[in-house]
Coordinates of N, CA, C and O in Angstrom, one line a residue:
M97 N 28.8 6.1 2.9 CA 27.8 6.8 2.2 C 27.1 8.3 2.8 O 27.1 8.1 3.5
N98 N 27.3 9.2 1.9 CA 26.4 10.2 2.7 C 25.7 10.1 2.7 O 23.8 9.6 2.1
I99 N 24.2 10.9 3.3 CA 22.8 11.4 3.3 C 22.5 11.0 2.1 O 21.4 10.5 1.9
T100 N 23.1 12.6 0.9 CA 22.6 12.4 -0.6 C 22.3 10.6 -1.3 O 21.6 10.0 -1.6
E101 N 23.4 10.1 -0.8 CA 24.0 9.4 -1.6 C 22.2 8.1 -0.9 O 21.7 6.7 -2.0
Y102 N 23.0 7.7 0.2 CA 21.0 7.0 1.0 C 20.7 7.2 1.0 O 19.4 6.2 0.5
G103 N 19.8 8.3 0.3 CA 18.2 9.5 0.1 C 17.8 8.5 -1.4 O 17.1 8.4 -1.6
A104 N 19.0 8.3 -2.0 CA 19.1 8.3 -3.2 C 18.6 6.7 -3.7 O 17.9 6.0 -4.4
V105 N 19.4 5.7 -2.8 CA 18.6 4.0 -2.5 C 17.2 4.5 -1.5 O 16.2 3.3 -2.2
L106 N 17.3 4.7 -0.9 CA 15.3 5.1 -0.6 C 14.7 5.5 -2.2 O 13.4 4.8 -1.3
S107 N 15.0 5.8 -2.6 CA 13.9 7.1 -3.8 C 13.6 6.0 -4.5 O 13.0 4.9 -5.2
R108 N 14.8 4.5 -5.4 CA 15.1 3.9 -5.8 C 14.0 2.5 -5.4 O 13.5 2.0 -6.0
I109 N 13.7 2.2 -3.8 CA 13.3 1.7 -3.2 C 11.9 1.5 -3.4 O 10.9 0.9 -3.5
G110 N 11.5 3.3 -2.6 CA 10.2 3.9 -3.7 C 9.9 3.8 -4.1 O 8.0 3.3 -4.3
T111 N 10.0 3.8 -5.5 CA 9.7 3.5 -6.4 C 10.1 2.6 -7.0 O 8.4 2.5 -8.1
R112 N 10.3 1.8 -6.7 CA 10.1 0.3 -6.7 C 8.8 -0.6 -6.3 O 8.5 -1.0 -6.8
I113 N 8.5 0.3 -5.1 CA 7.1 0.4 -4.6 C 5.9 0.4 -5.2 O 5.0 -0.1 -4.9
S114 N 6.2 1.7 -5.5 CA 5.2 2.6 -5.9 C 4.5 1.8 -7.4 O 3.6 1.6 -7.4
M115 N 5.6 0.9 -8.3 CA 5.5 1.1 -9.4 C 4.7 -0.8 -9.3 O 3.8 -1.3 -10.0
V116 N 5.0 -1.1 -8.0 CA 4.3 -2.3 -7.9 C 3.2 -2.1 -7.4 O 2.3 -2.8 -7.6
S117 N 2.8 -1.1 -6.9 CA 1.1 -1.0 -5.5 C 0.5 -0.7 -7.6 O -0.8 -0.7 -7.7
Q118 N 1.3 0.4 -8.9 CA 0.6 0.9 -9.9 C 0.4 -0.4 -10.5 O -1.0 -1.2 -11.2
R119 N 1.4 -2.2 -10.4 CA 0.7 -3.4 -11.1 C 0.0 -4.2 -10.3 O -1.3 -4.5 -10.9
N120 N -0.8 -3.9 -9.3 CA -0.9 -4.3 -8.2 C -3.0 -4.4 -9.0 O -3.8 -5.0 -8.8
Q121 N -2.8 -3.0 -9.2 CA -4.2 -2.2 -9.2 C -5.4 -2.5 -9.8 O -5.5 -3.0 -10.6
K122 N -3.6 -3.0 -11.3 CA -4.6 -4.3 -12.2 C -4.9 -5.2 -12.5 O -5.0 -5.9 -13.1
V123 N -4.3 -5.8 -11.4 CA -4.6 -7.0 -11.0 C -5.8 -7.4 -10.1 O -5.7 -7.0 -9.0
D124 N -6.4 -8.5 -10.2 CA -7.3 -8.6 -9.4 C -7.5 -10.4 -8.5 O -8.3 -10.6 -7.8
H125 N -6.0 -11.2 -8.9 CA -5.0 -11.6 -7.9 C -4.9 -12.1 -6.5 O -3.7 -11.0 -6.8
T126 N -6.1 -11.9 -6.0 CA -4.6 -11.2 -4.5 C -3.6 -12.2 -4.2 O -2.3 -11.8 -3.6
Y127 N -3.4 -13.8 -4.4 CA -2.2 -14.5 -4.4 C -1.5 -13.9 -5.5 O 0.0 -13.8 -4.8
R128 N -1.1 -13.1 -6.6 CA -0.3 -12.4 -7.5 C -0.3 -11.7 -6.8 O 1.1 -11.2 -6.6
K129 N -0.5 -10.9 -6.2 CA -0.4 -9.1 -5.1 C 0.1 -9.3 -5.2 O 1.6 -8.7 -4.8
L130 N -0.1 -10.2 -3.8 CA 0.7 -10.5 -2.5 C 2.2 -10.9 -2.7 O 3.2 -10.9 -2.1
R131 N 2.1 -12.1 -3.5 CA 3.9 -11.9 -4.5 C 4.4 -11.1 -4.8 O 5.4 -11.2 -4.7
N132 N 4.0 -10.4 -5.9 CA 4.6 -9.1 -6.1 C 4.6 -7.5 -5.0 O 5.8 -7.5 -5.0
N133 N 4.4 -8.1 -3.7 CA 4.8 -7.4 -2.8 C 6.1 -7.7 -1.4 O 6.7 -6.9 -1.4
I134 N 5.9 -9.2 -1.9 CA 6.8 -9.9 -1.5 C 8.3 -9.4 -1.7 O 9.1 -9.6 -1.4
E135 N 7.9 -9.6 -3.5 CA 9.6 -9.6 -4.0 C 9.9 -8.3 -3.9 O 11.1 -7.8 -3.7
A136 N 9.1 -7.5 -4.0 CA 9.2 -5.6 -3.5 C 11.0 -6.2 -2.1 O 11.0 -4.8 -2.6
C137 N 9.3 -6.6 -1.5 CA 10.0 -6.9 0.2 C 11.6 -6.6 0.4 O 12.0 -6.1 1.2
N138 N 11.6 -8.0 -0.7 CA 12.8 -8.5 -0.1 C 14.0 -7.6 -1.6 O 14.9 -8.0 -1.1
S139 N 13.8 -7.4 -2.4 CA 14.1 -6.4 -2.9 C 14.5 -5.3 -2.4 O 15.9 -5.0 -2.3
A140 N 13.8 -3.8 -1.5 CA 14.2 -3.6 -0.2 C 15.0 -4.3 0.8 O 16.5 -3.3 1.1
V141 N 14.8 -4.9 0.8 CA 16.1 -5.5 2.2 C 17.4 -6.2 1.4 O 18.6 -5.5 1.9
R142 N 17.6 -5.9 0.1 CA 18.7 -6.4 -0.6 C 19.6 -5.0 -0.6 O 20.9 -5.4 -0.4
D143 N 18.7 -4.5 -1.2 CA 18.5 -2.7 -1.4 C 19.7 -2.5 0.0 O 21.2 -2.2 0.0
L144 N 19.1 -2.4 1.3 CA 19.4 -1.9 2.5 C 20.6 -3.3 2.6 O 21.3 -2.3 3.6
L145 N 20.6 -4.1 3.0 CA 21.4 -4.6 3.2 C 22.9 -4.8 2.4 O 24.2 -4.6 2.9
E146 N 23.0 -4.2 0.9 CA 24.4 -3.5 0.1 C 24.9 -2.5 0.2 O 25.6 -2.0 0.1
V147 N 24.5 -1.3 1.3 CA 24.7 -0.4 1.6 C 24.8 -0.1 2.7 O 24.7 -0.7 4.2
T148 N 26.2 0.9 3.3 CA 26.0 0.8 4.8 C 25.9 2.6 4.6 O 26.3 3.3 4.0
P149 N 25.0 3.1 5.5 CA 24.6 4.4 5.7 C 25.2 5.0 6.5 O 26.5 4.4 7.1
P150 N 24.4 6.5 6.8 CA 25.8 7.6 6.9 C 25.3 7.0 8.9 O 24.0 6.6 9.1
N151 N 26.5 7.0 10.1 CA 26.5 7.8 10.8 C 25.4 7.5 11.7 O 24.4 6.6 12.4
I152 N 24.2 8.7 11.4 CA 23.0 9.2 12.1 C 21.9 8.2 11.7 O 20.9 8.5 11.7
L153 N 22.0 7.2 10.8 CA 20.9 6.4 10.2 C 21.0 4.9 10.5 O 20.3 5.0 9.9
I154 N 22.5 4.7 11.6 CA 22.3 3.4 10.9 C 21.6 2.1 12.3 O 20.5 1.4 11.8
E155 N 20.8 3.6 12.9 CA 19.8 2.4 12.9 C 18.2 2.9 12.5 O 17.9 1.7 13.1
D156 N 18.1 3.5 12.1 CA 16.9 3.8 11.4 C 17.2 2.6 10.8 O 16.2 2.0 9.1
H157 N 18.2 2.7 10.0 CA 18.5 1.9 9.2 C 18.0 -0.3 9.0 O 17.3 -0.3 8.4
K158 N 18.7 -0.2 10.0 CA 18.4 -1.3 11.1 C 17.0 -2.0 11.4 O 16.1 -2.6 10.8
I159 N 16.4 -0.3 11.7 CA 14.5 -0.5 11.8 C 13.8 -0.6 10.5 O 12.8 -1.7 10.1
L160 N 14.3 0.3 8.9 CA 13.3 -0.8 8.1 C 14.0 -1.4 7.2 O 13.1 -2.4 6.8
I161 N 15.1 -1.9 8.2 CA 14.9 -4.0 6.7 C 14.3 -4.8 7.7 O 14.1 -5.0 7.4
D162 N 14.1 -4.1 8.8 CA 12.9 -5.8 10.1 C 12.1 -4.9 9.6 O 10.8 -6.1 9.6
I163 N 11.4 -3.8 9.0 CA 10.0 -3.8 9.2 C 10.0 -4.7 7.9 O 9.0 -4.7 7.2
F164 N 11.4 -4.4 6.5 CA 10.4 -5.4 5.1 C 10.1 -6.3 5.9 O 9.9 -6.7 4.6
E165 N 10.9 -7.1 6.6 CA 11.0 -8.8 7.1 C 10.0 -8.8 7.6 O 9.8 -10.0 7.2
Q166 N 9.2 -7.8 8.6 CA 8.0 -8.2 9.1 C 7.1 -8.4 8.2 O 6.5 -8.9 8.3
L167 N 7.2 -7.3 6.7 CA 5.9 -7.2 5.9 C 6.1 -8.6 5.1 O 4.5 -8.5 4.5
I168 N 6.8 -8.8 4.3 CA 7.1 -10.2 3.4 C 7.2 -11.5 4.8 O 6.1 -12.2 4.0
S169 N 6.9 -11.7 6.1 CA 6.9 -13.0 6.6 C 5.2 -12.2 6.7 O 3.9 -13.0 6.9
A170 N 4.1 -11.0 7.0 CA 2.9 -11.0 6.9 C 2.3 -11.1 5.6 O 1.2 -12.5 5.6
Y171 N 2.7 -10.9 4.5 CA 2.8 -10.9 3.6 C 2.3 -12.7 2.3 O 1.8 -13.1 2.4
R172 N 3.4 -13.6 3.7 CA 3.2 -14.6 3.2 C 2.9 -15.6 4.2 O 1.7 -16.8 3.8
L173 N 2.5 -14.9 5.0 CA 0.9 -15.2 5.8 C -0.6 -15.4 5.6 O -1.0 -16.0 5.4
Q174 N -0.5 -14.4 4.5 CA -1.7 -13.9 3.7 C -1.6 -14.9 3.0 O -2.5 -15.8 2.6
Q175 N -0.7 -14.8 2.2 CA -0.7 -16.6 1.0 C -1.2 -17.6 1.6 O -1.5 -18.2 0.8
D176 N -0.7 -17.6 2.8 CA -0.7 -19.2 3.1 C -1.8 -19.2 3.6 O -2.8 -20.4 3.9
H177 N -3.2 -18.6 3.7 CA -4.0 -18.3 3.9 C -5.4 -18.3 2.9 O -6.7 -17.8 3.2
V178 N -4.7 -18.2 1.6 CA -5.2 -17.6 0.6 C -5.2 -19.8 -0.5 O -4.1 -19.2 -0.2
N179 N -6.1 -19.8 -1.5 CA -6.2 -20.8 -2.0 C -5.6 -20.6 -3.5 O -6.5 -19.2 -4.2
P180 N -4.2 -20.4 -3.9 CA -4.0 -19.2 -5.6 C -5.7 -20.0 -6.5 O -4.9 -18.9 -7.1
G181 N -6.1 -20.9 -6.6 CA -5.7 -21.7 -7.9 C -7.5 -20.9 -7.4 O -8.6 -20.7 -8.8
L182 N -8.5 -20.7 -6.2 CA -9.8 -20.3 -6.7 C -10.1 -18.7 -5.7 O -11.3 -18.8 -5.9
E183 N -9.1 -18.3 -5.7 CA -8.9 -17.4 -5.1 C -9.5 -17.3 -4.8 O -11.4 -16.1 -4.0
Q184 N -10.0 -17.6 -3.4 CA -10.5 -18.3 -1.8 C -9.8 -18.5 -1.2 O -8.6 -18.0 -0.2
I185 N -10.6 -17.3 0.4 CA -10.1 -17.1 1.0 C -9.8 -18.7 2.4 O -11.5 -19.2 2.5
K186 N -8.9 -19.4 2.8 CA -9.4 -20.7 3.4 C -9.4 -20.1 5.0 O -10.6 -21.4 5.7
D187 N -8.8 -19.6 5.6 CA -9.2 -19.6 6.7 C -9.8 -17.5 6.8 O -8.2 -17.3 7.8
K188 N -10.6 -17.0 6.8 CA -10.3 -15.8 7.2 C -9.7 -15.7 8.7 O -9.2 -14.1 8.4
N189 N -10.0 -15.6 9.5 CA -9.4 -15.1 11.3 C -7.4 -14.8 10.9 O -7.1 -14.0 10.9
E190 N -7.6 -17.0 10.3 CA -5.7 -15.9 10.1 C -5.0 -15.3 8.7 O -4.6 -14.7 8.8
F191 N -5.7 -14.9 8.2 CA -5.7 -14.1 7.4 C -6.5 -12.7 7.7 O -5.1 -12.3 7.0
I192 N -6.6 -12.1 8.4 CA -6.8 -10.7 9.0 C -6.2 -10.6 9.8 O -6.0 -9.5 9.9
R193 N -5.5 -11.5 10.7 CA -4.5 -11.3 11.6 C -3.1 -10.9 10.7 O -2.7 -10.0 11.8
A194 N -2.5 -11.6 9.3 CA -1.8 -11.7 9.4 C -1.9 -10.0 8.2 O -0.8 -9.7 8.2
K195 N -3.1 -9.7 7.3 CA -3.9 -7.9 7.3 C -3.7 -7.2 8.6 O -1.9 -6.1 8.0
N196 N -3.4 -7.2 9.7 CA -3.0 -6.5 10.3 C -1.9 -5.8 10.5 O -1.1 -5.4 11.4
L197 N -1.0 -7.7 11.0 CA 0.8 -7.9 10.9 C 1.1 -6.5 9.9 O 2.3 -5.6 10.1
E198 N 0.1 -6.9 8.7 CA 0.7 -5.6 7.1 C 0.7 -4.4 7.8 O 1.5 -3.3 7.5
N199 N -0.4 -4.7 8.2 CA -0.7 -2.7 8.6 C 0.6 -1.9 9.2 O 0.0 -1.2 9.3
L200 N 0.4 -3.1 10.8 CA 0.9 -2.5 11.3 C 2.2 -2.4 11.1 O 3.0 -0.7 11.1
Q201 N 3.1 -2.9 10.5 CA 4.5 -2.9 9.7 C 4.3 -1.2 8.5 O 4.7 -0.6 8.5
T202 N 3.3 -1.2 7.4 CA 3.1 -0.4 7.0 C 2.8 1.2 7.5 O 3.9 2.1 7.2
R203 N 2.3 0.5 8.8 CA 2.2 2.5 9.5 C 3.8 2.4 10.0 O 4.1 3.6 10.2
K204 N 4.5 1.6 10.7 CA 5.9 1.5 11.5 C 6.9 2.1 10.2 O 7.8 3.3 10.5
L205 N 6.3 1.2 9.1 CA 7.1 2.0 7.8 C 7.6 3.7 7.4 O 8.6 4.0 7.6
G206 N 6.3 4.6 7.8 CA 5.8 5.3 7.5 C 6.6 6.5 8.1 O 7.3 7.6 8.4
T207 N 6.7 6.0 9.9 CA 7.3 6.3 11.1 C 9.0 6.7 10.8 O 9.9 7.4 11.1
A208 N 9.0 5.4 10.3 CA 10.4 5.2 10.4 C 11.0 5.9 9.1 O 12.2 7.5 9.7
L209 N 10.6 6.2 8.2 CA 11.0 6.7 6.8 C 11.0 8.2 7.3 O 11.1 9.1 7.5
T210 N 9.8 8.8 8.3 CA 9.9 10.1 9.1 C 10.8 10.8 9.7 O 11.3 11.8 9.3
N211 N 11.6 10.0 10.4 CA 12.7 9.6 11.5 C 13.7 10.7 9.8 O 14.1 11.0 11.2
I212 N 13.4 10.2 9.4 CA 14.7 9.7 9.4 C 15.4 10.9 8.3 O 16.4 11.6 8.1
L213 N 13.8 11.5 7.5 CA 14.0 12.9 7.1 C 14.0 13.6 7.7 O 14.7 14.8 7.5
T214 N 13.6 13.7 9.0 CA 13.7 15.1 9.7 C 14.8 14.6 10.4 O 16.0 16.4 11.0
K215 N 16.0 13.8 11.4 CA 17.3 13.3 11.2 C 17.8 14.2 9.9 O 19.1 14.7 10.6
C216 N 17.7 13.8 8.7 CA 18.4 14.1 7.7 C 18.8 16.0 7.7 O 19.4 16.6 7.1
S217 N 17.3 16.2 7.5 CA 17.0 17.7 8.2 C 17.8 18.2 9.0 O 18.3 19.7 8.9
K218 N 17.8 17.9 9.9 CA 18.0 18.1 10.9 C 20.0 18.6 11.1 O 20.4 19.9 11.1
H219 N 20.2 17.3 10.7 CA 21.5 17.4 9.5 C 22.2 17.6 8.5 O 23.3 19.3 9.1
Q220 N 21.1 19.1 8.0 CA 21.7 19.5 7.0 C 21.2 21.0 7.3 O 22.8 21.7 7.0
I221 N 20.5 21.0 8.0 CA 20.8 23.1 8.7 C 21.4 23.4 9.6 O 22.4 23.7 9.6
N222 N 22.1 22.0 10.4 CA 23.3 21.7 11.5 C 24.6 22.3 10.0 O 25.5 23.2 10.8
H223 N 24.5 21.6 9.4 CA 25.7 21.4 8.7 C 25.7 22.7 8.0 O 27.7 23.5 8.0
F224 N 24.7 23.1 7.2 CA 24.5 24.7 7.0 C 24.8 25.9 8.0 O 26.2 27.1 8.2
L225 N 24.5 26.1 9.0 CA 24.6 26.8 10.4 C 25.8 26.7 11.2 O 27.3 27.8 10.3
K226 N 27.1 25.2 10.6 CA 28.4 25.7 10.8 C 28.8 26.3 9.3 O 30.3 27.1 10.2
T227 N 28.7 25.9 8.6 CA 29.7 26.4 7.1 C 29.4 27.5 7.4 O 30.1 28.0 6.5
D228 N 27.9 28.3 7.5 CA 27.4 29.4 6.9 C 28.6 30.6 8.8 O 28.6 32.2 7.1
G229 N 28.8 30.2 9.1 CA 29.7 31.2 9.8 C 30.0 31.4 11.2 O 30.3 32.8 11.6

């Protein structure tokens, strides 16, 4: 798989996450939002496991999978501390701890994607310079 094809996979994942985020804005039910987030992350992990990344992105690919798996864990922990029927938080401290884990993984995701973009840009520039002359 080349960089462009891999970028298309990441784009599809990003589009799906964006759609879930937009859908969640219309949902007042925390438990349902968390379920939607888990489904989006599970889908991202499946998509990433189905592809072989370009050699320069193998480690970044593994990091992305790990981040999405950690996000799933964080969302499930939050779900564990929400009463789905009453929409009440059962244990506020544990819910906040799980929310902090989510926030940490979200920041890591941003960093991972930035690293991928940087590597791809450098690779494309180096390729262009080699073929230009």
